[in-house]
């Protein structure tokens, strides 16, 4: 089998000439034949001026290069799309699959024996792992690491749970314009990913649990020496697996997916993690039914005391030993035979991590934050294909609740009416937002955290049951039902809810029910059938024609592999 620069030659009809030409061009950059004969390790560079979560990419690349060269390889970096949550219109999720396609095709097209993938911000790691799983070339995932926390009036703050908390206070007139401006300077204290257990931190932990990132790589903050050492080691490990059979298909297996789900549930991780893991597994034909998520959630306690479910930040998680401490605690629940990029099993890596030490960020299984996993799966006539709720970040008093639906048609309707004083809404109502699913918005934006109506916020209302077919940021909290499937834009039941209907949420019973007769729902559907969104051209057409629902990972149907 060809390798390095002999791999994947450009088609000129003469392979000898193709290699001759390729070497001539690369020598234009000053390489020797000795260098070009080494294992070639690609470095997927997702640094961008529009992505401060990846602001340490230059330093990481330098460290990866060092690791590759010390191990005898040749590092070569290449760019791919970069996505940042706040710099992606309409939403980064709309572009995740495009980044996955870019990553897959570049890995396939370039003469690389292995690749280090630099990801970090929410959608980048899922996109890279989806692409890598399909390309099936050996890869090591490297995350950029979390940002540092800041300080506001003597209190520690960090993106983005505190962003949402301060903004909610501002909406409720509890703080003024001066204060909201001052805290804006402090919420993101350095480059790196959000400092709480949001989607980026969740996917960092998930990648390590999957075995596709080096042990100890999930938690070091972006600007620390530990992060640079992880990068150097990732480069060396990539040389170790170059030309091997340790491809993503050998590492991402039903066993490692189950380990990743256990970790996702135990860290109080982002609800987005369920969608992303489903999409990653789907690239290899591994089903992740919501029933599996719920079954694992029943006996996987939340152990990590990080915002938004708890009180600490990612740098505290790192100081508490990071994933090694967590995996040691979860060991009886894990599939220890699962393989990792180091060539050792997860069980062997846990053994190698040595004994733990006293700390108060990662609890023992005997003393959990929450006895069940952070995420519960709901079923019922409002979500026949399932919906989820982050129960670890919800209000206990609302876990069993019945209320009157107050329906918003779409994001524009929400923006128009939510703050009006004449909005007919009470604190025990259930806010419903439709048309924010995969096709609806499109791209399933993180708008599921419907703001508390201003008139109720001013009265001190902090939480309400909210239901949508959209997603929510991993940094958010509240009694928020998400991912109602099928979505309203394709005629899911959410499309036919009316203001004044009653909705019952019963998380212990895993139920989400609209208290309206089936016959009445059928009558409403017949009277006003939905027109599915469509587009004439371009990526938007590809997206709307082929995107799947939340229970399929919101991947494009033609990119998933049939089990
Ligand atoms: Fe990039 Fe939060 S915005 S990780």
Coordinates of C-alpha atoms and ligand atoms in Angstrom, one line a residue, residues 53 84-85 121-122 193-194 200, ligand 1:
X53 CA -12.0 29.7 20.7
X84 CA -17.4 29.8 16.0
X85 CA -20.8 29.9 17.7
X121 CA -15.6 25.4 19.5
X122 CA -18.9 23.5 19.7
X193 CA -13.5 27.4 24.5
X194 CA -16.3 28.2 26.9
X200 CA -17.2 22.4 23.6
Ligands
LIG1 FE1 -16.7 28.5 21.2 FE2 -18.4 28.5 23.4 S1 -18.3 29.9 21.8 S2 -16.8 27.1 22.8

